[in-house]
Amino acid sequence: MLAEQLVASFFAAAGFAIIFNVPRQVLFQCGTVGAVGWFLYRLLVLNTVDEVVATLAAAAVVAVISQIFAKWFRTPIIIFNVSGIIPLVPGGLAYDAMRHFVENNYEVAIPNAARVVMLSGAIALGLVFSEIINQMIRNGKWKRYHNKYDRKGLERS
């Protein structure tokens, strides 16, 4: 069952990458980011971790992999972030919440809507958390331990 979900999440992420006009050279990587994020999410949920925490962890991992791929393939990070996050979006739960609101079944709708808000917030927080860590690493004091020349051979000031 997990294998089918991995394949489906790969094609979902790659499919959304196609919709967003991602260059063909990175379609496979976009699908891989989505599949890895979904795999981590499912692995954590199967090991009795709360869905919100699992979504937060998966979103942070998606963002880290997206940063790495963006550097490797010299493309904007948003290409990998958006396609990698797509499998984690709680679309079905949001639909159910809205359907119950329309049917005036508020006892079911409000908890579902609250869950959607928490899951969406976890996705956003995971992306932001990863970016903060990336900024701390890039602006950290560890750079002073590198030599005085940059990648192009020019002297740093």
Protein backbone atom coordinates (compact mmCIF):
# COMPACT_ATOMS: atom_id res chain seq x y z
CA MET A 1 0.00 0.00 0.00
CA LEU A 2 2.84 2.41 0.81
CA ALA A 3 4.46 1.70 -2.55
CA GLU A 4 1.30 2.68 -4.42
CA GLN A 5 1.06 5.87 -2.38
CA LEU A 6 4.68 6.71 -3.20
CA VAL A 7 4.06 6.27 -6.91
CA ALA A 8 0.84 8.30 -6.72
CA SER A 9 2.54 11.12 -4.80
CA PHE A 10 5.42 11.12 -7.30
CA PHE A 11 3.02 11.52 -10.22
CA ALA A 12 0.90 14.07 -8.35
CA ALA A 13 3.95 16.24 -7.67
CA ALA A 14 5.28 15.81 -11.21
CA GLY A 15 1.83 16.51 -12.63
CA PHE A 16 1.53 19.76 -10.75
CA ALA A 17 5.04 20.63 -11.87
CA ILE A 18 3.87 20.19 -15.47
CA ILE A 19 0.88 22.45 -14.77
CA PHE A 20 3.27 25.09 -13.38
CA ASN A 21 5.44 24.90 -16.55
CA VAL A 22 8.51 23.57 -14.79
CA PRO A 23 11.45 22.86 -17.11
CA ARG A 24 11.52 19.25 -18.31
CA GLN A 25 15.01 18.70 -16.93
CA VAL A 26 13.73 18.88 -13.34
CA LEU A 27 10.36 17.11 -13.58
CA PHE A 28 11.79 13.91 -12.12
CA GLN A 29 13.32 15.84 -9.21
CA CYS A 30 10.01 17.59 -8.53
CA GLY A 31 8.26 14.24 -8.36
CA THR A 32 10.99 12.89 -6.11
CA VAL A 33 10.61 15.77 -3.66
CA GLY A 34 6.86 15.12 -3.44
CA ALA A 35 7.35 11.38 -2.99
CA VAL A 36 9.97 11.83 -0.26
CA GLY A 37 7.74 14.29 1.61
CA TRP A 38 4.76 11.95 1.42
CA PHE A 39 6.88 8.95 2.42
CA LEU A 40 8.11 10.72 5.55
CA TYR A 41 4.58 11.85 6.39
CA ARG A 42 3.14 8.34 6.04
CA LEU A 43 6.05 6.78 7.93
CA LEU A 44 5.50 9.11 10.87
CA VAL A 45 1.71 8.69 10.86
CA LEU A 46 2.06 4.89 10.75
CA ASN A 47 4.34 5.13 13.80
CA THR A 48 1.59 6.93 15.77
CA VAL A 49 2.91 10.47 15.37
CA ASP A 50 0.18 13.12 15.20
CA GLU A 51 -0.74 14.21 11.67
CA VAL A 52 0.11 17.85 12.34
CA VAL A 53 3.60 17.03 13.61
CA ALA A 54 4.13 14.61 10.72
CA THR A 55 3.06 17.31 8.25
CA LEU A 56 5.42 19.81 9.88
CA ALA A 57 8.35 17.40 9.64
CA ALA A 58 7.53 16.42 6.06
CA ALA A 59 7.19 20.05 4.98
CA ALA A 60 10.54 20.91 6.56
CA VAL A 61 12.19 17.98 4.77
CA VAL A 62 10.56 18.99 1.47
CA ALA A 63 11.92 22.51 1.92
CA VAL A 64 15.44 21.28 2.72
CA ILE A 65 15.49 18.97 -0.30
CA SER A 66 14.10 21.81 -2.40
CA GLN A 67 16.94 24.09 -1.31
CA ILE A 68 19.50 21.43 -2.19
CA PHE A 69 17.94 20.73 -5.59
CA ALA A 70 17.63 24.44 -6.33
CA LYS A 71 21.37 24.85 -5.82
CA TRP A 72 22.29 21.69 -7.75
CA PHE A 73 20.09 22.36 -10.74
CA ARG A 74 20.33 26.17 -10.65
CA THR A 75 16.60 26.72 -10.63
CA PRO A 76 14.34 28.73 -8.31
CA ILE A 77 13.48 26.97 -5.07
CA ILE A 78 9.77 27.62 -5.56
CA ILE A 79 9.72 25.04 -8.36
CA PHE A 80 10.56 22.24 -5.97
CA ASN A 81 8.70 23.65 -2.95
CA VAL A 82 5.33 23.95 -4.63
CA SER A 83 5.41 20.60 -6.37
CA GLY A 84 6.81 18.87 -3.29
CA ILE A 85 4.17 20.26 -0.96
CA ILE A 86 1.20 19.29 -3.15
CA PRO A 87 0.86 15.72 -1.76
CA LEU A 88 0.72 17.11 1.79
CA VAL A 89 -2.12 19.59 1.16
CA PRO A 90 -5.28 18.51 3.04
CA GLY A 91 -7.65 19.02 0.10
CA GLY A 92 -10.01 16.16 0.86
CA LEU A 93 -10.41 17.23 4.46
CA ALA A 94 -11.05 20.83 3.40
CA TYR A 95 -13.70 19.62 0.97
CA ASP A 96 -15.38 17.57 3.69
CA ALA A 97 -15.34 20.54 6.07
CA MET A 98 -16.97 22.82 3.50
CA ARG A 99 -19.53 20.17 2.56
CA HIS A 100 -20.55 19.79 6.20
CA PHE A 101 -20.80 23.57 6.56
CA VAL A 102 -23.11 23.73 3.56
CA GLU A 103 -25.22 20.90 4.98
CA ASN A 104 -25.44 22.77 8.33
CA ASN A 105 -23.68 19.91 10.10
CA TYR A 106 -21.53 22.14 12.29
CA GLU A 107 -20.62 19.44 14.81
CA VAL A 108 -18.51 17.74 12.13
CA ALA A 109 -17.58 20.82 10.09
CA ILE A 110 -15.85 22.85 12.80
CA PRO A 111 -13.41 20.13 13.94
CA ASN A 112 -12.60 19.33 10.29
CA ALA A 113 -12.01 23.01 9.52
CA ALA A 114 -9.80 23.35 12.59
CA ARG A 115 -7.79 20.32 11.46
CA VAL A 116 -7.39 21.85 7.98
CA VAL A 117 -6.13 25.09 9.49
CA MET A 118 -3.63 23.23 11.70
CA LEU A 119 -2.35 21.10 8.82
CA SER A 120 -2.03 24.11 6.52
CA GLY A 121 -0.24 26.03 9.26
CA ALA A 122 2.12 23.10 9.75
CA ILE A 123 2.99 23.16 6.05
CA ALA A 124 3.68 26.88 6.15
CA LEU A 125 5.65 26.61 9.38
CA GLY A 126 7.75 23.76 7.99
CA LEU A 127 8.68 25.80 4.92
CA VAL A 128 9.49 28.87 6.99
CA PHE A 129 11.47 26.89 9.56
CA SER A 130 13.63 25.37 6.86
CA GLU A 131 14.27 28.77 5.29
CA ILE A 132 15.28 30.24 8.66
CA ILE A 133 17.76 27.41 9.22
CA ASN A 134 19.13 27.95 5.70
CA GLN A 135 19.57 31.68 6.33
CA MET A 136 21.33 31.00 9.64
CA ILE A 137 23.73 28.62 7.93
CA ARG A 138 24.45 31.02 5.05
CA ASN A 139 24.97 34.03 7.31
CA GLY A 140 26.72 32.19 10.11
CA LYS A 141 30.18 32.79 11.48
CA TRP A 142 31.45 29.51 10.04
CA LYS A 143 32.25 31.38 6.83
CA ARG A 144 35.27 32.99 8.45
CA TYR A 145 36.93 29.60 8.53
CA HIS A 146 36.93 29.37 4.75
CA ASN A 147 39.81 30.72 2.74
CA LYS A 148 39.92 34.34 1.64
CA TYR A 149 38.94 33.56 -1.98
CA ASP A 150 35.47 32.98 -3.29
CA ARG A 151 34.46 30.40 -5.93
CA LYS A 152 35.60 32.60 -8.82
CA GLY A 153 39.06 33.09 -7.36
CA LEU A 154 38.46 36.70 -6.39
CA GLU A 155 39.57 37.86 -2.99
CA ARG A 156 36.84 38.39 -0.43
CA SER A 157 36.73 41.57 1.55
